[in-house]
Amino acid sequence: MDYELSPRERAWRDEVRGFIAEHVDERLVDETRLRGNEGRGPEAQRFLDALRARGWDRIAFPVESGGLGKTAVEQWLFIDQIETAGAPMLPLTFTSVAPTILRIGTDQQRQEWLPRIQRGEVDFALGYSESEAGTDLASLRTRANLDGDHWVVNGQKMWNTMAHTATHNWLAVRTEPDAPKHKGISMIIVPMDAPGVSVQPIQVWPGLRTNAVFFDNVRVPRDYLMGERGLGFYYAAMALNFERLSIGSAGMARRIFDALVRDVRERVVDGQPLRENPWVRDRLARLRVELDAARLLALEVAIRLDKGEVPAAASSMAKACVSELAQRVADTGCEILGLDGQLHAEEPGAPVKGRLQWLYRLSPMLAFGGGTNEVQRDIIGFMGYGLPRK
Amino acid sequence: MDYELSPRERAWRDEVRGFIAEHVDERLVDETRLRGNEGRGPEAQRFLDALRARGWDRIAFPVESGGLGKTAVEQWLFIDQIETAGAPMLPLTFTSVAPTILRIGTDQQRQEWLPRIQRGEVDFALGYSESEAGTDLASLRTRANLDGDHWVVNGQKMWNTMAHTATHNWLAVRTEPDAPKHKGISMIIVPMDAPGVSVQPIQVWPGLRTNAVFFDNVRVPRDYLMGERGLGFYYAAMALNFERLSIGSAGMARRIFDALVRDVRERVVDGQPLRENPWVRDRLARLRVELDAARLLALEVAIRLDKGEVPAAASSMAKACVSELAQRVADTGCEILGLDGQLHAEEPGAPVKGRLQWLYRLSPMLAFGGGTNEVQRDIIGFMGYGLPRK
Amino acid sequence: MRLEVQLEPTSEQEEMRRAVREFCTREVTIERLLEWERLGSGVDARIAQAVAELGWIGLGLPVAKGGSGASLLDVAHLVEECARGLLPRPLLSRLRGALGLAWLAPESPQLAAVARGERSVTLALDEPDARSPAAWRTAAAPDGRSINGVKGYVVDAAAADLHLVGLGRAEGLSNEPRFALIDRGGPGVSIEPLLAFGNDPQAHVTYRDAPVLEWLDGGPGFADWQRRQVALALAEMVGGMAAAIDATLAWVKEREQFGQKIAIFQAVRHQVADMGIRFTSARHLAWQAISRLQSGSLGETDFESAVVWVGQSFKQICWTAHHLHGGAGFVVEHPLRFHSERAQSLCIRWTPEAPMLARIAATMLD
Amino acid sequence: MRLEVQLEPTSEQEEMRRAVREFCTREVTIERLLEWERLGSGVDARIAQAVAELGWIGLGLPVAKGGSGASLLDVAHLVEECARGLLPRPLLSRLRGALGLAWLAPESPQLAAVARGERSVTLALDEPDARSPAAWRTAAAPDGRSINGVKGYVVDAAAADLHLVGLGRAEGLSNEPRFALIDRGGPGVSIEPLLAFGNDPQAHVTYRDAPVLEWLDGGPGFADWQRRQVALALAEMVGGMAAAIDATLAWVKEREQFGQKIAIFQAVRHQVADMGIRFTSARHLAWQAISRLQSGSLGETDFESAVVWVGQSFKQICWTAHHLHGGAGFVVEHPLRFHSERAQSLCIRWTPEAPMLARIAATMLD
């Protein structure tokens, strides 16, 4: 693999591959694709149970906390293999929330939440964005006021994906209204079945569901506020750091591209094999070059994480690059498949299982979501190259 | 031609074509190419004389001022034909300075300067830029102070192209040091042979010469200041308006592209006709599409001028589009010609007369010169789409 | 005429445009678009009726048949504005079908009913695995009165009364494609609806000894017929681009992030500028191609360049529009995604770049 | 090893890099570059001597011949840094020539003198109208001791003592190219210098019964030999990109327009970011290809993707660098334009994208 893996890394990759060969089949891949954000189906639950049986849900945990102590490169190998196989990713509950609780929670909080997460009793949605606070997280308005031993939460979250299937919400709320914008935010856990929580579905273009979630005088115990008051903005950044490995991964684009290539190999149009068409050959070759390039940006993120860096510029590069590349894959792919490429996943015989037109609809979100690519490029300039802010 | 020319326009275009067929030959084209900024050679002088004999030096002048009263579309047709033929463009003296003097000069100034321009006795360099005032013209520092009946000019101009062959400099200078930046500038004429003017050559990458010009207590008569004091910034904008037709013209890029296509038709590499190479076919076809598109942006500028608009957004679109397209033509063209494409114009047998590698070197200037493309895009946003400035 | 054809429509054209804008603003609401999407038919009977009564479907049909005898240019103005207002795609398909029939057979006895809006036509051209007319396999049956074959991705197939079916050359009296007009409700026509992207109802249609109402020759004008069909798509695409840009301008002037309108950010402004450059040049190429197609004065690559540039630009502009809208433009209730679906769907069907680039290369190099 | 090969060179490699940086800062001044350009030879004897004495030309030559026996990776580190510091191109050509000889014939009796810097080698591969080895026509004379043919665009032809000339297969004992080593100063060699772009002296060379010092077989390893030559170009290009970015960063942090550093403008910042994305990904692909080439573990498209991406990125980065520098970077005295010339010149010779894209397509589709 890339830049020659170490023997330990190679063994790990082979172990992951073996696991995938054993546990990922077409039924799982189809279920994953067709379910979208509608929660785990039986196949995904089986897969997750198998992962858990190996302790791989704690892949990002240090050994002393019962984890596998995998390096970032090893985690990236894991993500890359899962994405390439089209299996469901590990939920953010395991990869983002749990490692954050591990680091910021009190002993009591860790004892309360981590075992429940591990047993699969708790599943989080991540509630950061609001309609007026998208990329500009620090402007959020949902607030929590202390009332005796309880926090009372009021406000509204947008793009609260999985809120309708999760048991709990990992919520960024304003607890210190008088502090400067960045310093007034805390992270709090809100059970989705708490009185006053209501979920309103939002359907988005690629056929996925997300949610607006309303909090109307929702009371949660005082120690559901995680870590310290007013540090929520930094905790969210920490959680983001755990996500960096997957944000910039080209795995999904590559999987769809590879499937497209396989389709083109067999496709005949107007009596001619499509693979002989010079335009098709050129466009696919160029995309392959870009995919090869993008992949290594993700690897750099992993390597920098292993060095103890916060690879802000590197992960911004990977994110901006991969999201825009996904759009080109979709765009060209649709044109290559022609009329057949319009077919939805549900239509039998849809080439590449309808993935190209789906990616065409999904790809804008990859670029504006998770911090718009404008913000990513600002970060590259500021953090990567030390450009002045004013 | 484009969107069906009117009979009058068609007749004019045919007249221009006839003139070109008669007066433009390979010697003139070669001289034009090889001279660069080194002033008119004998062929160019002959060509200019022929243009003058028809009164075409006053193509942009209204009929009542002895001009041809051509519409902007007709002027654009003229420019397009000249550029496509590879003949020398009309000097800015005729197309930018003279029309400006006509509009802003006093009767006396017009009587003094316009006939001399027409007789070819006066040839201007345009002195706007300074090292610290490039795109940001309003920051210029060269100053002129009134001393009795004379202005005393001190300072330095950069990128003062043609200063070493011109008889006079059309200079933007600060005359009102206490006025706001934009309002303190005037336009003044400085004879190049006035004591205190010195010219220092600057060689730039594409093998062209430009100049730094120094003014050390240069005295010029009081009425060499053209129009009103303090309005120079607006006069420069007016002069620019006269240049809009040529700034966004895709004629040169198209001429080089067409020559490249002719070369490719004949070229054989490794025993195979190059025109059969699918990569070459695809790249040339795409460039042709873009050239076709860019051409119409220039036509829009002309049409808007004829409607009496100041087509700032349209000409910014044409300029940004054409300059970046020229770079792609050069880049792809060099790669298509391969090793042969490296040959300089002076080398016999240089394909496309060495124009591709020259355009590769020239094209950055097209994008940063004449107002950087960033400024052009700002103008499109502000003036074309009414985006807020703050 | 020149550029004014585009920058300054005639007063009749402007009048027509205004009527379309008003109609679409009033009748084509987002709620209805969602409802029509749910229906699967993409349109309901009431709006279809209303559009037919306005005479839009018959605009380009011969006066003798009750149409308005309008030019391709007039129709393009209509289509651009309809697309801008997101008029349901089946209606644009019917307009396209009516013109397709009229261009082949201005004397067709069916046209009067089509002009009155009583009957509608759709085009059945592409076949599974065969996009080029030379590869079509649908053909006349041995009896010479019916046809056999399968057509793919036929838009509005289940609702259109008449199918204008392209036949393969193989069976051919002529070397140009021949067409058969088929009654959708007649025997031997079976329609298999498809779940497809693009917000227009599509189906595979099998014709099994389906009786032919009329035979029509493509004749030597067939290439021109094809170009005119593509020209309608160009007008649609220009309308869609204009709408995507309008929506984006309104949004970036309104939306705030980090304490200011996002239009203040230079990166946003420059993306708007790039949308503008592409839109302006694409619109010019489209209108140049349409007006020259009408006047029979197409230059070397006028048509092909327009097809490539318009087709790619529409997709690109939609993508930037989505990007600048962020989540707000991504919900199914936002009109933008209808334009984006049309961008890709129109491109796939009418403006794939590969064959045009090949033709441009051949023009220059062969 | 992995990415550290690039992010963290070994201490020897770092040492070497530091030495190169210091040397270039001291010796390769802009005044000298301009002077060497005027000379036409691209370099003078003093600097050539100095570089030879530092052992850089012989770095990758066998120890038995007096070289350092360094790996391709070590040499790539050297080359990257040399390119970054604008070391004259003829010297890089001599390094390339020395390695080209050593990779073909590690036992060649000429290598010792080459390692000592007493003799220099250049590659004579391309012919007018023939870039693929299969199309080369230069061939052994009937006497079997000399060659006949014309080679085009030979770099440093007039100064290099030895020409390593690629021969056509036509005459072939073998199916892989064969090479002849020719004494530049010997009979039958005539050199016609060319006015060419790229700041490296080039010439057409005619060999007329030119006596052969050594015959060398390309053998089955010839494809690998070619890839290694390209790998050296990749390292050069990465060095040039790094220099162009460094210069641009320094400039945008310094230059003021409209009352502020231009780095403050978001459009400038984003262009820097895009340069960074391309540079980072190109550098990774280059180093991945080089290290896997060395270890013999090249994956499916590792090499081809690196060639395409690096070649195109260098040109793109230079263009953006020029754009952001404006006039200041456009004068002949600015180092940037040397990098930009190398970008195009290297791309034309070593990394044209067309054949690589064709190979990638074949790998995926055939």
PDB file of C-alpha atoms in Angstrom, chain D residues 133-208:
ATOM      1  CA  PRO D 133      11.781   4.394 -28.964  1.00  0.00           C
ATOM      2  CA  ALA D 134       9.885   2.187 -31.376  1.00  0.00           C
ATOM      3  CA  ALA D 135      10.076   4.955 -33.960  1.00  0.00           C
ATOM      4  CA  TRP D 136      13.755   5.880 -33.544  1.00  0.00           C
ATOM      5  CA  ARG D 137      15.695   5.544 -36.771  1.00  0.00           C
ATOM      6  CA  THR D 138      19.238   6.159 -35.610  1.00  0.00           C
ATOM      7  CA  ALA D 139      21.045   2.857 -36.155  1.00  0.00           C
ATOM      8  CA  ALA D 140      24.353   1.038 -36.336  1.00  0.00           C
ATOM      9  CA  ALA D 141      26.305   1.500 -39.540  1.00  0.00           C
ATOM     10  CA  PRO D 142      26.977  -1.573 -41.657  1.00  0.00           C
ATOM     11  CA  ASP D 143      30.530  -1.721 -40.259  1.00  0.00           C
ATOM     12  CA  GLY D 144      29.067  -2.519 -36.854  1.00  0.00           C
ATOM     13  CA  ARG D 145      31.385  -0.029 -35.188  1.00  0.00           C
ATOM     14  CA  SER D 146      29.667   3.289 -35.757  1.00  0.00           C
ATOM     15  CA  ILE D 147      26.213   4.798 -35.985  1.00  0.00           C
ATOM     16  CA  ASN D 148      24.168   7.021 -38.293  1.00  0.00           C
ATOM     17  CA  GLY D 149      21.200   9.197 -37.490  1.00  0.00           C
ATOM     18  CA  VAL D 150      19.861  12.464 -36.168  1.00  0.00           C
ATOM     19  CA  LYS D 151      18.823  13.192 -32.604  1.00  0.00           C
ATOM     20  CA  GLY D 152      16.796  16.270 -31.743  1.00  0.00           C
ATOM     21  CA  TYR D 153      16.682  18.663 -28.829  1.00  0.00           C
ATOM     22  CA  VAL D 154      19.687  17.067 -27.127  1.00  0.00           C
ATOM     23  CA  VAL D 155      20.331  19.015 -23.939  1.00  0.00           C
ATOM     24  CA  ASP D 156      23.873  20.153 -23.241  1.00  0.00           C
ATOM     25  CA  ALA D 157      24.980  18.413 -26.450  1.00  0.00           C
ATOM     26  CA  ALA D 158      27.825  20.777 -27.183  1.00  0.00           C
ATOM     27  CA  ALA D 159      29.344  20.545 -23.714  1.00  0.00           C
ATOM     28  CA  ALA D 160      28.788  16.958 -22.652  1.00  0.00           C
ATOM     29  CA  ASP D 161      31.748  14.734 -23.459  1.00  0.00           C
ATOM     30  CA  LEU D 162      29.709  11.625 -24.100  1.00  0.00           C
ATOM     31  CA  HIS D 163      26.417  11.130 -25.876  1.00  0.00           C
ATOM     32  CA  LEU D 164      24.332   8.183 -24.819  1.00  0.00           C
ATOM     33  CA  VAL D 165      22.430   7.612 -28.037  1.00  0.00           C
ATOM     34  CA  GLY D 166      19.270   5.523 -28.254  1.00  0.00           C
ATOM     35  CA  LEU D 167      19.078   3.292 -31.317  1.00  0.00           C
ATOM     36  CA  GLY D 168      16.052   2.132 -33.247  1.00  0.00           C
ATOM     37  CA  ARG D 169      14.794  -1.361 -32.851  1.00  0.00           C
ATOM     38  CA  ALA D 170      14.731  -1.854 -36.567  1.00  0.00           C
ATOM     39  CA  GLU D 171      18.368  -2.855 -36.767  1.00  0.00           C
ATOM     40  CA  GLY D 172      17.930  -4.864 -33.627  1.00  0.00           C
ATOM     41  CA  LEU D 173      19.546  -7.826 -32.105  1.00  0.00           C
ATOM     42  CA  SER D 174      17.123  -7.242 -29.321  1.00  0.00           C
ATOM     43  CA  ASN D 175      13.605  -6.147 -29.134  1.00  0.00           C
ATOM     44  CA  GLU D 176      14.475  -3.514 -26.546  1.00  0.00           C
ATOM     45  CA  PRO D 177      16.368  -0.363 -27.437  1.00  0.00           C
ATOM     46  CA  ARG D 178      20.063  -0.547 -27.663  1.00  0.00           C
ATOM     47  CA  PHE D 179      22.336   2.369 -26.922  1.00  0.00           C
ATOM     48  CA  ALA D 180      25.627   3.588 -28.272  1.00  0.00           C
ATOM     49  CA  LEU D 181      28.048   5.706 -26.312  1.00  0.00           C
ATOM     50  CA  ILE D 182      29.626   8.287 -28.575  1.00  0.00           C
ATOM     51  CA  ASP D 183      32.537  10.630 -28.011  1.00  0.00           C
ATOM     52  CA  ARG D 184      31.160  14.098 -28.667  1.00  0.00           C
ATOM     53  CA  GLY D 185      34.583  15.287 -29.795  1.00  0.00           C
ATOM     54  CA  GLY D 186      35.114  12.349 -32.129  1.00  0.00           C
ATOM     55  CA  PRO D 187      34.579  12.216 -35.901  1.00  0.00           C
ATOM     56  CA  GLY D 188      31.148  12.206 -37.453  1.00  0.00           C
ATOM     57  CA  VAL D 189      29.390  14.220 -34.765  1.00  0.00           C
ATOM     58  CA  SER D 190      27.940  17.544 -35.854  1.00  0.00           C
ATOM     59  CA  ILE D 191      25.992  19.735 -33.506  1.00  0.00           C
ATOM     60  CA  GLU D 192      23.507  22.388 -34.528  1.00  0.00           C
ATOM     61  CA  PRO D 193      22.506  24.568 -31.561  1.00  0.00           C
ATOM     62  CA  LEU D 194      18.903  25.668 -31.294  1.00  0.00           C
ATOM     63  CA  LEU D 195      17.206  28.789 -30.011  1.00  0.00           C
ATOM     64  CA  ALA D 196      14.793  27.099 -27.669  1.00  0.00           C
ATOM     65  CA  PHE D 197      12.611  27.908 -24.757  1.00  0.00           C
ATOM     66  CA  GLY D 198      13.381  26.501 -21.338  1.00  0.00           C
ATOM     67  CA  ASN D 199      16.752  27.897 -20.399  1.00  0.00           C
ATOM     68  CA  ASP D 200      18.655  24.751 -21.235  1.00  0.00           C
ATOM     69  CA  PRO D 201      20.985  24.664 -24.247  1.00  0.00           C
ATOM     70  CA  GLN D 202      19.619  22.258 -26.826  1.00  0.00           C
ATOM     71  CA  ALA D 203      20.842  21.095 -30.198  1.00  0.00           C
ATOM     72  CA  HIS D 204      20.089  18.791 -33.052  1.00  0.00           C
ATOM     73  CA  VAL D 205      22.923  16.309 -33.398  1.00  0.00           C
ATOM     74  CA  THR D 206      23.814  14.407 -36.537  1.00  0.00           C
ATOM     75  CA  TYR D 207      25.890  11.236 -36.226  1.00  0.00           C
ATOM     76  CA  ARG D 208      27.525  10.246 -39.503  1.00  0.00           C
TER      77      ARG D 208
END
